[in-house]
mmCIF file of C-alpha atoms in Angstrom:
data_model
loop_
_atom_site.group_PDB
_atom_site.id
_atom_site.type_symbol
_atom_site.label_atom_id
_atom_site.label_comp_id
_atom_site.label_asym_id
_atom_site.label_seq_id
_atom_site.Cartn_x
_atom_site.Cartn_y
_atom_site.Cartn_z
ATOM 1 C CA MET E 83 -14.436 -9.439 -6.533
ATOM 2 C CA MET E 84 -11.741 -11.947 -7.313
ATOM 3 C CA SER E 85 -10.377 -14.480 -4.866
ATOM 4 C CA LEU E 86 -6.696 -15.366 -4.913
ATOM 5 C CA LYS E 87 -5.539 -18.973 -4.678
ATOM 6 C CA MET E 88 -1.905 -19.761 -4.000
ATOM 7 C CA LEU E 89 -0.206 -22.346 -6.170
ATOM 8 C CA GLY E 90 2.153 -24.836 -4.607
ATOM 9 C CA SER E 91 5.064 -23.740 -6.749
ATOM 10 C CA GLY E 92 6.659 -20.337 -7.040
ATOM 11 C CA LEU E 93 8.956 -18.439 -9.304
ATOM 12 C CA SER E 94 12.524 -17.946 -8.124
ATOM 13 C CA VAL E 95 14.733 -14.967 -8.900
ATOM 14 C CA ASN E 96 18.263 -15.227 -7.452
ATOM 15 C CA GLY E 97 17.088 -17.059 -4.354
ATOM 16 C CA VAL E 98 14.027 -14.873 -3.814
ATOM 17 C CA ARG E 99 10.806 -16.743 -4.532
ATOM 18 C CA LEU E 100 8.131 -14.752 -6.315
ATOM 19 C CA ARG E 101 4.915 -16.605 -5.651
ATOM 20 C CA GLN E 102 2.574 -16.863 -8.613
ATOM 21 C CA SER E 103 -1.184 -16.706 -8.265
ATOM 22 C CA SER E 104 -4.149 -18.097 -10.130
ATOM 23 C CA LEU E 105 -7.371 -16.113 -10.021
ATOM 24 C CA ALA E 106 -10.534 -18.137 -9.558
ATOM 25 C CA ALA E 107 -13.765 -16.905 -11.126
ATOM 26 C CA VAL E 108 -16.696 -16.254 -8.816
ATOM 27 C CA ILE E 109 -20.303 -15.238 -9.368
ATOM 28 C CA GLY E 110 -20.693 -11.718 -10.701
ATOM 29 C CA ASP E 111 -16.998 -11.367 -11.521
ATOM 30 C CA THR E 112 -16.360 -10.282 -15.081
ATOM 31 C CA THR E 113 -12.621 -9.878 -14.550
ATOM 32 C CA ALA E 114 -11.806 -13.337 -13.282
ATOM 33 C CA VAL E 115 -9.683 -15.805 -15.189
ATOM 34 C CA PRO E 116 -9.592 -19.619 -15.099
ATOM 35 C CA ASP E 117 -7.128 -21.472 -12.877
ATOM 36 C CA GLY E 118 -4.028 -22.866 -14.507
ATOM 37 C CA ALA E 119 -0.369 -22.294 -15.073
ATOM 38 C CA VAL E 120 0.648 -19.053 -16.652
ATOM 39 C CA ASN E 121 1.666 -19.723 -20.234
ATOM 40 C CA GLU E 122 2.661 -16.291 -21.373
ATOM 41 C CA GLN E 123 6.029 -15.036 -22.622
ATOM 42 C CA MET E 124 6.629 -11.331 -22.328
ATOM 43 C CA SER E 125 9.570 -9.365 -23.588
ATOM 44 C CA ALA E 126 11.866 -8.259 -20.760
ATOM 45 C CA THR E 127 11.574 -4.592 -19.954
ATOM 46 C CA LYS E 128 12.591 -2.124 -17.263
ATOM 47 C CA LEU E 129 10.309 0.561 -15.948
ATOM 48 C CA SER E 130 12.342 3.288 -17.595
ATOM 49 C CA ASP E 131 12.317 1.620 -21.025
ATOM 50 C CA SER E 132 9.724 2.477 -23.645
ATOM 51 C CA VAL E 133 7.611 -0.558 -24.471
ATOM 52 C CA SER E 134 6.476 -0.977 -28.022
ATOM 53 C CA SER E 135 4.962 -4.481 -28.075
ATOM 54 C CA GLN E 136 3.935 -7.440 -25.923
ATOM 55 C CA GLU E 137 3.441 -11.039 -27.000
ATOM 56 C CA THR E 138 0.455 -12.755 -25.404
ATOM 57 C CA ASP E 139 -0.568 -16.386 -25.935
ATOM 58 C CA THR E 140 -3.807 -18.150 -25.077
ATOM 59 C CA GLU E 141 -4.381 -20.510 -22.189
ATOM 60 C CA ASN E 142 -6.125 -23.909 -22.616
ATOM 61 C CA GLY E 143 -7.363 -22.763 -26.016
ATOM 62 C CA GLU E 144 -9.450 -19.949 -24.537
ATOM 63 C CA ASP E 145 -8.781 -16.229 -24.504
ATOM 64 C CA ARG E 146 -8.141 -14.874 -21.023
ATOM 65 C CA GLU E 147 -9.971 -11.882 -19.619
ATOM 66 C CA ASP E 148 -8.734 -9.485 -16.945
ATOM 67 C CA ALA E 149 -9.305 -6.018 -15.551
ATOM 68 C CA SER E 150 -7.475 -4.534 -18.542
ATOM 69 C CA GLU E 151 -9.804 -6.097 -21.103
ATOM 70 C CA GLY E 152 -10.396 -3.776 -24.029
ATOM 71 C CA LEU E 153 -6.995 -2.092 -23.715
ATOM 72 C CA ASP E 154 -4.334 -2.665 -26.328
ATOM 73 C CA GLU E 155 -1.049 -4.265 -25.357
ATOM 74 C CA ASN E 156 0.903 -1.023 -25.018
ATOM 75 C CA LYS E 157 -1.731 0.533 -22.778
ATOM 76 C CA MET E 158 -1.812 -2.601 -20.628
ATOM 77 C CA LEU E 159 1.957 -2.456 -20.171
ATOM 78 C CA ARG E 160 1.837 1.246 -19.317
ATOM 79 C CA ARG E 161 -0.905 0.505 -16.809
ATOM 80 C CA HIS E 162 1.138 -2.269 -15.203
ATOM 81 C CA ASN E 163 4.233 -0.052 -15.059
ATOM 82 C CA GLU E 164 2.256 2.832 -13.558
ATOM 83 C CA LEU E 165 0.861 0.577 -10.828
ATOM 84 C CA LEU E 166 4.294 -0.876 -10.102
ATOM 85 C CA GLU E 167 5.771 2.617 -9.864
ATOM 86 C CA VAL E 168 3.062 3.643 -7.379
ATOM 87 C CA ILE E 169 3.875 0.594 -5.256
ATOM 88 C CA ARG E 170 7.610 1.236 -5.382
ATOM 89 C CA ARG E 171 7.112 4.827 -4.215
ATOM 90 C CA SER E 172 4.983 3.739 -1.232
ATOM 91 C CA PRO E 173 5.825 0.125 -0.320
ATOM 92 C CA SER E 174 4.639 0.633 3.257
ATOM 93 C CA VAL E 175 1.017 1.215 2.184
ATOM 94 C CA VAL E 176 0.616 -1.656 -0.262
ATOM 95 C CA GLY E 177 -2.516 -2.747 1.594
ATOM 96 C CA ASP E 178 -4.176 0.616 0.980
ATOM 97 C CA ILE E 179 -3.213 0.512 -2.690
ATOM 98 C CA VAL E 180 -4.715 -2.965 -3.027
ATOM 99 C CA ALA E 181 -7.930 -1.782 -1.370
ATOM 100 C CA ARG E 182 -8.248 1.093 -3.861
ATOM 101 C CA ARG E 183 -7.095 -0.724 -7.000
ATOM 102 C CA ARG E 184 -7.857 -4.396 -6.420
ATOM 103 C CA LYS E 185 -8.934 -5.049 -10.020
ATOM 104 C CA ASP E 186 -5.565 -3.874 -11.324
ATOM 105 C CA PHE E 187 -3.761 -6.670 -9.449
ATOM 106 C CA THR E 188 -4.468 -9.303 -12.104
ATOM 107 C CA LYS E 189 -2.519 -12.420 -12.966
ATOM 108 C CA GLU E 190 -1.057 -10.564 -15.934
ATOM 109 C CA PHE E 191 0.260 -7.859 -13.587
ATOM 110 C CA PHE E 192 2.149 -10.421 -11.501
ATOM 111 C CA VAL E 193 3.558 -12.030 -14.654
ATOM 112 C CA HIS E 194 4.679 -8.573 -15.783
ATOM 113 C CA LEU E 195 6.229 -7.915 -12.366
ATOM 114 C CA HIS E 196 8.183 -11.181 -12.599
ATOM 115 C CA THR E 197 9.377 -10.227 -16.083
ATOM 116 C CA VAL E 198 10.545 -6.848 -14.787
ATOM 117 C CA ALA E 199 12.442 -8.599 -11.993
ATOM 118 C CA GLU E 200 14.149 -10.901 -14.480
ATOM 119 C CA SER E 201 15.140 -7.919 -16.625
ATOM 120 C CA TYR E 202 17.480 -6.788 -13.823
ATOM 121 C CA TYR E 203 19.812 -9.729 -14.509
ATOM 122 C CA ASP E 204 22.810 -7.407 -14.173
ATOM 123 C CA ASP E 205 21.652 -5.943 -10.843
ATOM 124 C CA SER E 206 20.918 -8.660 -8.310
ATOM 125 C CA ALA E 207 20.017 -6.196 -5.546
ATOM 126 C CA GLU E 208 17.332 -4.504 -7.656
ATOM 127 C CA GLN E 209 16.143 -7.885 -8.925
ATOM 128 C CA ASN E 210 15.655 -9.199 -5.406
ATOM 129 C CA ALA E 211 13.949 -5.952 -4.352
ATOM 130 C CA VAL E 212 11.381 -6.252 -7.154
ATOM 131 C CA ALA E 213 10.810 -9.934 -6.352
ATOM 132 C CA LYS E 214 10.232 -9.166 -2.669
ATOM 133 C CA LEU E 215 7.874 -6.360 -3.644
ATOM 134 C CA GLY E 216 5.913 -8.865 -5.715
ATOM 135 C CA ASN E 217 5.596 -11.193 -2.737
ATOM 136 C CA THR E 218 4.397 -8.281 -0.602
ATOM 137 C CA CYS E 219 1.739 -7.399 -3.179
ATOM 138 C CA LEU E 220 0.635 -11.016 -3.412
ATOM 139 C CA ALA E 221 0.261 -11.277 0.374
ATOM 140 C CA ALA E 222 -1.691 -8.001 0.492
ATOM 141 C CA VAL E 223 -4.060 -9.189 -2.249
ATOM 142 C CA GLN E 224 -4.649 -12.470 -0.437
ATOM 143 C CA ALA E 225 -5.330 -10.677 2.857
ATOM 144 C CA TYR E 226 -7.744 -8.258 1.168
ATOM 145 C CA ASP E 227 -9.666 -11.048 -0.551
ATOM 146 C CA THR E 228 -9.855 -13.069 2.666
ATOM 147 C CA ALA E 229 -11.190 -10.099 4.639
ATOM 148 C CA THR E 230 -13.734 -9.242 1.950
ATOM 149 C CA GLU E 231 -14.932 -12.826 1.758
ATOM 150 C CA SER E 232 -15.292 -12.924 5.556
ATOM 151 C CA ILE E 233 -17.532 -9.831 5.549
ATOM 152 C CA GLU E 234 -19.661 -11.247 2.755
ATOM 153 C CA ALA E 235 -19.946 -14.553 4.596
ATOM 154 C CA LEU E 236 -21.159 -12.764 7.741
ATOM 155 C CA ASN E 237 -23.732 -10.812 5.746
ATOM 156 C CA ALA E 238 -24.972 -14.015 4.151
ATOM 157 C CA LYS E 239 -25.222 -15.655 7.588
ATOM 158 C CA ILE E 240 -27.290 -12.774 8.970
ATOM 159 C CA ASP E 241 -29.585 -12.899 5.930
ATOM 160 C CA ASP E 242 -30.004 -16.632 6.423
ATOM 161 C CA LEU E 243 -30.887 -16.186 10.100
ATOM 162 C CA ALA E 244 -33.391 -13.476 9.186
ATOM 163 C CA GLN E 245 -35.100 -15.726 6.656
ATOM 164 C CA LYS E 246 -35.384 -18.463 9.271
ATOM 165 C CA ASN E 247 -36.680 -16.003 11.903
ATOM 166 C CA GLN E 248 -33.730 -16.886 14.129
ATOM 167 C CA LEU E 249 -32.502 -13.350 14.783
ATOM 168 C CA ASP E 250 -33.010 -12.506 18.443
ATOM 169 C CA SER E 251 -32.452 -9.475 20.646
ATOM 170 C CA ALA E 252 -29.295 -10.963 22.186
ATOM 171 C CA LEU E 253 -27.548 -11.068 18.820
ATOM 172 C CA VAL E 254 -28.629 -7.520 17.995
ATOM 173 C CA LEU E 255 -27.395 -6.365 21.416
ATOM 174 C CA MET E 256 -24.030 -8.040 20.818
ATOM 175 C CA ILE E 257 -23.689 -6.351 17.422
ATOM 176 C CA THR E 258 -24.624 -2.993 18.968
ATOM 177 C CA LYS E 259 -21.994 -3.436 21.670
ATOM 178 C CA ALA E 260 -19.363 -4.277 19.056
ATOM 179 C CA CYS E 261 -20.288 -1.142 17.092
ATOM 180 C CA LEU E 262 -19.947 1.022 20.198
ATOM 181 C CA GLN E 263 -16.548 -0.468 20.974
ATOM 182 C CA LEU E 264 -15.421 0.142 17.417
ATOM 183 C CA ARG E 265 -16.590 3.753 17.621
ATOM 184 C CA TYR E 266 -14.580 4.167 20.839
ATOM 185 C CA VAL E 267 -11.442 2.787 19.168
ATOM 186 C CA ILE E 268 -11.886 5.086 16.164
ATOM 187 C CA TYR E 269 -12.477 8.091 18.440
ATOM 188 C CA HIS E 270 -9.339 7.221 20.418
ATOM 189 C CA LEU E 271 -7.298 7.077 17.215
ATOM 190 C CA TYR E 272 -8.783 10.396 16.119
ATOM 191 C CA THR E 273 -7.943 12.170 19.381
ATOM 192 C CA THR E 274 -4.426 10.735 19.363
ATOM 193 C CA ALA E 275 -3.809 11.907 15.801
ATOM 194 C CA ARG E 276 -5.226 15.356 16.570
ATOM 195 C CA GLY E 277 -3.019 15.609 19.650
ATOM 196 C CA ASN E 278 0.047 14.771 17.580
ATOM 197 C CA LEU E 279 -0.864 17.492 15.096
ATOM 198 C CA ASN E 280 -1.155 20.025 17.911
ATOM 199 C CA GLN E 281 2.135 18.840 19.327
ATOM 200 C CA ASN E 282 3.854 19.461 16.006
ATOM 201 C CA SER E 283 2.510 23.022 16.022
ATOM 202 C CA GLU E 284 3.898 23.557 19.524
ATOM 203 C CA ILE E 285 7.287 22.273 18.437
ATOM 204 C CA SER E 286 7.247 24.742 15.559
ATOM 205 C CA THR E 287 6.345 27.579 17.964
ATOM 206 C CA HIS E 288 9.107 26.631 20.392
ATOM 207 C CA SER E 289 11.579 26.586 17.548
ATOM 208 C CA GLU E 290 10.594 30.120 16.576
ATOM 209 C CA GLU E 291 10.947 31.231 20.177
ATOM 210 C CA ARG E 292 14.430 29.749 20.365
ATOM 211 C CA MET E 293 15.446 31.507 17.164
ATOM 212 C CA SER E 294 14.087 34.789 18.528
ATOM 213 C CA ALA E 295 16.001 34.352 21.788
ATOM 214 C CA LEU E 296 19.172 33.499 19.869
ATOM 215 C CA LYS E 297 18.739 36.629 17.762
ATOM 216 C CA ASP E 298 18.271 38.743 20.893
ATOM 217 C CA ALA E 299 21.463 37.293 22.364
ATOM 218 C CA PHE E 300 23.494 38.623 19.447
ATOM 219 C CA THR E 301 21.751 42.010 19.334
ATOM 220 C CA PRO E 302 23.269 44.872 21.397
ATOM 221 C CA GLY E 303 20.907 46.248 24.011
ATOM 222 C CA GLU E 304 20.837 49.234 26.351
ATOM 223 C CA GLU E 305 23.826 49.796 28.608
ATOM 224 C CA LEU E 306 22.487 49.302 32.117
ATOM 225 C CA GLU E 307 24.236 49.300 35.458
ATOM 226 C CA GLY E 308 22.883 48.058 38.733
ATOM 227 C CA LYS E 309 22.903 45.239 41.242
ATOM 228 C CA ASP E 310 19.852 43.439 39.844
ATOM 229 C CA VAL E 311 20.835 43.729 36.186
ATOM 230 C CA ASP E 312 21.882 40.424 34.615
ATOM 231 C CA CYS E 313 22.324 40.993 30.886
ATOM 232 C CA LEU E 314 24.741 39.169 28.637
ATOM 233 C CA TYR E 315 25.674 40.172 25.100
ATOM 234 C CA THR E 316 28.313 38.876 22.725
ATOM 235 C CA THR E 317 28.975 38.395 19.031
ATOM 236 C CA PRO E 318 29.362 35.110 17.161
ATOM 237 C CA GLU E 319 33.053 35.880 16.530
ATOM 238 C CA GLN E 320 33.776 36.602 20.194
ATOM 239 C CA LEU E 321 31.779 33.564 21.276
ATOM 240 C CA TYR E 322 33.774 31.352 18.950
ATOM 241 C CA ASN E 323 37.087 32.713 20.246
#
């Protein structure tokens, strides 16, 4: 897992600041990179353009490693563009995308995203949209890393208490109560979602019934006479007139 640290400075594109991250290496992380300013110049490209090459420099005299290690430059660019396209299609679920593909959100990806934003120099609206999307991704990555670190910290605390024989029944009871409450919340969400699905089916059925009734209204029926007969028939042309 990689933790995201925010630098004090950001990148600005037409008044929209695209914050730039540095990824700090942690134990067991083979995709982390050292902290420092990004010193990489990439050729400007749009998502629809075919990319043939990418220029990559070294940082502090050492080669950088990321989640795309082992891929050539063209494949890395295609991978960055594919991820960016997924995000642009579903900007409302960026958090879910980060949870599934955290290792793809490397420092190189954010540099590439900034380069793509700058490539829209003739379209300020699209440029600002890409820059804002980058900020959204950066915030989602930070939130994901913070939540993951919190869970790991709690696990480490429980392990430490167990080693010191300080786990007691009160703590276990509190954890059990929290689990039951969480199960209740999840069950409530499940029943609500299932009810909405059933409601959609009912709406579809009512719509079919209305169409059937409308069809019957424009279909001639039997000629009946009587005091208790209340039938009405017309045609679309007569109804319009």
